[in-house]
Tab-separated table of C-alpha atoms in Angstrom:
chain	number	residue	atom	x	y	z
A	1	UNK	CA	0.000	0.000	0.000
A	2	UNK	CA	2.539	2.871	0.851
A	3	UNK	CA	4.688	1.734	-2.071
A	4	UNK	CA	1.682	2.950	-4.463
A	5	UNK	CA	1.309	6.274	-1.697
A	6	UNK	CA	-1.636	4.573	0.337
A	7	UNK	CA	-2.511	3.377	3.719
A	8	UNK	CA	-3.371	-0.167	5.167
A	9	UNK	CA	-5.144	-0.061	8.337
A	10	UNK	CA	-6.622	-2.686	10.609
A	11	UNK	CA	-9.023	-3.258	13.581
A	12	UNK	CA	-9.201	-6.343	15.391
A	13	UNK	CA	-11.501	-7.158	18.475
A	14	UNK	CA	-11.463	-10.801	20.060
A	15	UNK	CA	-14.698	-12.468	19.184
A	16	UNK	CA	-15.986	-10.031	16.313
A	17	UNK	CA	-12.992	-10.754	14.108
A	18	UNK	CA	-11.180	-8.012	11.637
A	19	UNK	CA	-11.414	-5.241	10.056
A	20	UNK	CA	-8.911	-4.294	7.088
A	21	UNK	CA	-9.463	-0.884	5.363
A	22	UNK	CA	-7.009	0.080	2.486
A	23	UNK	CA	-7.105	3.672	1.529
A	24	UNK	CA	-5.645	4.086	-2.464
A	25	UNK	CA	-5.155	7.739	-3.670
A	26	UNK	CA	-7.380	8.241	-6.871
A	27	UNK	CA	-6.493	8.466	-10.317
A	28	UNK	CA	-7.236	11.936	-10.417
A	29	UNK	CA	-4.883	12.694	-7.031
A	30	UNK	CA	-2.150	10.504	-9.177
A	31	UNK	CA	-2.520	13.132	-12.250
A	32	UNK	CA	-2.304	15.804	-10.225
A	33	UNK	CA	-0.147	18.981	-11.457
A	34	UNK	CA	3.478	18.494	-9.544
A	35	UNK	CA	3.914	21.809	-7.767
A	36	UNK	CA	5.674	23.949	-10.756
A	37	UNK	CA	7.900	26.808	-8.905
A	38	UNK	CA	5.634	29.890	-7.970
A	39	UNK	CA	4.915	32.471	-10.387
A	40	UNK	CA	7.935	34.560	-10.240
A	41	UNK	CA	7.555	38.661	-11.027
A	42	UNK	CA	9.304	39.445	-14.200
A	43	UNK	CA	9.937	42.608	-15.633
A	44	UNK	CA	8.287	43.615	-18.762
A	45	UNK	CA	9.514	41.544	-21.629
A	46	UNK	CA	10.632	44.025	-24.615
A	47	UNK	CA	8.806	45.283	-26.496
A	48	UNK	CA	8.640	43.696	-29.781
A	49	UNK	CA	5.479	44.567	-30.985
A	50	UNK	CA	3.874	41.219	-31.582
A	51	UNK	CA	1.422	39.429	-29.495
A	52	UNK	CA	2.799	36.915	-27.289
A	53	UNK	CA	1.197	33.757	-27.079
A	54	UNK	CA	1.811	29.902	-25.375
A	55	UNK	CA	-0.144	27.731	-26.690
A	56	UNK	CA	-0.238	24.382	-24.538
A	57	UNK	CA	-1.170	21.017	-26.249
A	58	UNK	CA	0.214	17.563	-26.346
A	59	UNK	CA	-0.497	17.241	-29.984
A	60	UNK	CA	3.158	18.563	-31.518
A	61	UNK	CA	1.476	18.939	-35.088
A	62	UNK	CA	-1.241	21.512	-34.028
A	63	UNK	CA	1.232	22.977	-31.750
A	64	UNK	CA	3.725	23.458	-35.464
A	65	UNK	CA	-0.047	24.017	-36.955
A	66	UNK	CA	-0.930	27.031	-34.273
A	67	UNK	CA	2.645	28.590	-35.041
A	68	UNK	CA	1.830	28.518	-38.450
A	69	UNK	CA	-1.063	30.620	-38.454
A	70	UNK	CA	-0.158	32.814	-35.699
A	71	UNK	CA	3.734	33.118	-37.940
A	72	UNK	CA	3.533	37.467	-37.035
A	73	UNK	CA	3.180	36.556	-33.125
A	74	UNK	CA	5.756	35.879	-30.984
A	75	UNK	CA	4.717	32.168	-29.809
A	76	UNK	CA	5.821	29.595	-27.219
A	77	UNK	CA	4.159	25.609	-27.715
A	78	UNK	CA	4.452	23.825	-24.093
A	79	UNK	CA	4.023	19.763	-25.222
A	80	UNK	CA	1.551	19.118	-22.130
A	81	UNK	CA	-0.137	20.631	-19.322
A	82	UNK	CA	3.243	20.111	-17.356
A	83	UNK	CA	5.383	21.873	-19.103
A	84	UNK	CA	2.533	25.003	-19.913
A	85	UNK	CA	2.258	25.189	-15.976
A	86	UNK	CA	6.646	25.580	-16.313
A	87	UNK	CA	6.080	28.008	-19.090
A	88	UNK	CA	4.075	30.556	-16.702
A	89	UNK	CA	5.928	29.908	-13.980
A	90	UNK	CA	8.960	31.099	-15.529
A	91	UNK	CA	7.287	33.580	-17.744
A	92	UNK	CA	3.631	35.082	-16.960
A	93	UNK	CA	3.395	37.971	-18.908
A	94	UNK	CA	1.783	35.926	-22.266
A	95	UNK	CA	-0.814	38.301	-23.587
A	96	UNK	CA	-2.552	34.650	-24.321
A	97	UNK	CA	-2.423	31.409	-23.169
A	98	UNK	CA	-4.137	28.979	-25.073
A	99	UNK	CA	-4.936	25.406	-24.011
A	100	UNK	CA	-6.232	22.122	-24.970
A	101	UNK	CA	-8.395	20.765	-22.329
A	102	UNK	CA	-7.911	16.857	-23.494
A	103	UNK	CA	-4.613	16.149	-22.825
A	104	UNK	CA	-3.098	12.909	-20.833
A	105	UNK	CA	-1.722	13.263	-17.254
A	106	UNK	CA	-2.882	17.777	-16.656
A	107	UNK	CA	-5.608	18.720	-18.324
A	108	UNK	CA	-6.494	21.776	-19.377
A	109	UNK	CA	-9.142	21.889	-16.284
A	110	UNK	CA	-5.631	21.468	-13.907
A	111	UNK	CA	-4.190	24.077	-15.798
A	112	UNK	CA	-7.113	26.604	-14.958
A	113	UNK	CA	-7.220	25.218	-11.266
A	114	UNK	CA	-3.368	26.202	-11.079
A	115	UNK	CA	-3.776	29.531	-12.721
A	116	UNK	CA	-7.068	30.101	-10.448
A	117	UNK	CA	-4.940	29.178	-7.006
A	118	UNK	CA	-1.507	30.459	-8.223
A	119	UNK	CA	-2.349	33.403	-10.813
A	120	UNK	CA	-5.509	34.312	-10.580
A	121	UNK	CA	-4.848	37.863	-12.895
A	122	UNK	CA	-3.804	35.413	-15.971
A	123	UNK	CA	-7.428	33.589	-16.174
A	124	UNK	CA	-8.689	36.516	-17.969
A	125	UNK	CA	-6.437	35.464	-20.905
A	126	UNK	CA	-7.019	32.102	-21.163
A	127	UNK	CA	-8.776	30.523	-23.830
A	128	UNK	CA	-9.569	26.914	-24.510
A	129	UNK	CA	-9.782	24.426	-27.627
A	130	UNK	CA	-10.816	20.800	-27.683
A	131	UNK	CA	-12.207	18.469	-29.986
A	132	UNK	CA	-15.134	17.323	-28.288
A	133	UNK	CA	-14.115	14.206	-26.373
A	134	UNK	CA	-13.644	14.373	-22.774
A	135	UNK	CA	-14.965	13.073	-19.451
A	136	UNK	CA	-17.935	14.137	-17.193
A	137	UNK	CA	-15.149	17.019	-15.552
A	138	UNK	CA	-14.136	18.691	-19.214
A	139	UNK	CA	-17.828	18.265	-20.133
A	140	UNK	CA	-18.530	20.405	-16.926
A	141	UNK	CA	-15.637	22.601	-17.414
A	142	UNK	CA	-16.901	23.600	-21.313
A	143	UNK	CA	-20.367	24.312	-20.342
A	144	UNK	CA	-18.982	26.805	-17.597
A	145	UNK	CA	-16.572	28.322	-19.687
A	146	UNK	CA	-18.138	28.575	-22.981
A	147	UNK	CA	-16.926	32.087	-23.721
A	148	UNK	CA	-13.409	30.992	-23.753
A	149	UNK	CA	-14.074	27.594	-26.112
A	150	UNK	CA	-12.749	27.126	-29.186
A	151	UNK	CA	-13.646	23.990	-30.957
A	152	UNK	CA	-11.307	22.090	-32.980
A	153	UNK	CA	-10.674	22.162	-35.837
A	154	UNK	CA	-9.803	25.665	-35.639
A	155	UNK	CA	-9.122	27.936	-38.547
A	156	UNK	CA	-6.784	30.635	-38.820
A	157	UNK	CA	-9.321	33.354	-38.571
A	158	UNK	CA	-11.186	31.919	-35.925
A	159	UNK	CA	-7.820	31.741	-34.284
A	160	UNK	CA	-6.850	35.388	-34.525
A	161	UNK	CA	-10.207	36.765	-33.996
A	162	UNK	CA	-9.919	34.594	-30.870
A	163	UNK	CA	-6.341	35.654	-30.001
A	164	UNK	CA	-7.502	39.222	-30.806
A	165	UNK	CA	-9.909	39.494	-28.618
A	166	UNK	CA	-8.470	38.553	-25.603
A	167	UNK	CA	-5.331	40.487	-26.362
A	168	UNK	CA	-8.602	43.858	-26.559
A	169	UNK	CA	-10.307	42.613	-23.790
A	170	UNK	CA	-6.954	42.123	-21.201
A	171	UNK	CA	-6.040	46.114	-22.211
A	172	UNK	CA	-3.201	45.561	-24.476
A	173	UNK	CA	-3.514	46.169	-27.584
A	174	UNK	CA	-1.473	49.355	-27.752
A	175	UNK	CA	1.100	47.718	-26.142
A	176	UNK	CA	1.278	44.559	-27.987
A	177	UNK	CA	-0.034	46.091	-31.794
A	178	UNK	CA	-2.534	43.523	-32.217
A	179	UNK	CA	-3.108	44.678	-36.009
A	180	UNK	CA	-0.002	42.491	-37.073
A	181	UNK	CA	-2.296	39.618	-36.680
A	182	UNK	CA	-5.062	41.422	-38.524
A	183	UNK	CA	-2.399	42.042	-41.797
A	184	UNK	CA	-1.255	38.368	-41.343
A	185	UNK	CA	-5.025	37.564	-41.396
A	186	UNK	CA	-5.013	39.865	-44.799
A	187	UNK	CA	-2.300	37.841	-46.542
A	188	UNK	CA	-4.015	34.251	-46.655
């Protein structure tokens, strides 16, 4: 039991007999995010004037696919939940973050708990993409969050438009010239 991170426990009384209870963390305690340093401060990145965007999935062909469209914004790909949760620990001032919410092991529903507990002033730039299948929790998760849902497949305008409006919404546009993504949008 304690080599798999449980507890056996026992009760015996003469006459009655025993009792054995065996206590088994959950799958879901087992997937848990490991504890990713805390959100340091960093100083404004410079200025480069392009959007700056991580886009967590553990799909490395969307994550080439996303880079792709976005080719005028300055964008990071995290492969997995883990290493997105690295990604803003080291570096939280993404004008986007952008995550699956299938994905093996930290979900994109861990990755909002973390950012909800650990950086609450990122959630507002969050925004979410899956392709439909998940369990009972993502199902949950999507019909909470449906104004930050982007189903997949997802097309480059529906991708900017997305990215653009966060970028409006989180007051910084001026400082990140969000119209680079609209000419990219312009040129195919």
């Amino acid at each position: 039991a304690r080599q798999h991170g449980g507890v056996l426990r026992f009760e015996s009384e003469p006459g009655r007999g025993t009792t054995f209870e065996l206590e088994l963390p959950t799958l879901n305690n087992l997937l848990r995010p490991k504890t990713p340093p805390p959100v340091r401060e960093v100083e404004t990145p410079p200025e480069t004037g392009k959007v700056r965007v991580l886009f967590i999935d553990d799909e490395e062909q969307l994550l080439r696919s996303y880079r792709r469209m976005l080719r005028d914004a300055d964008v990071t790909s995290a492969a997995g939940g883990q290493a997105g949760l690295d990604a803003i620990a080291k570096d939280p001032t993404y004008d986007v973050i952008f995550c699956d919410i299938s994905m093996p092991e930290i979900d994109g529903v861990d990755v909002w708990a973390w950012l909800e507990a650990n950086a609450p002033e990122l959630t507002k730039r969050v925004l979410f993409c899956t392709g439909g299948a998940f369990n009972a929790r993502g199902a949950e998760f999507v019909e909470k969050h449906q104004e930050r849902i982007l189903e997949k497949p997802i097309g480059r305008a529906g991708l900017q438009a997305a990215v653009e409006r966060i970028v409006v919404e989180c007051g910084r546009a001026e400082a990140r010239a969000p119209d680079l993504l609209v000419a990219d949008r312009d040129r195919g």
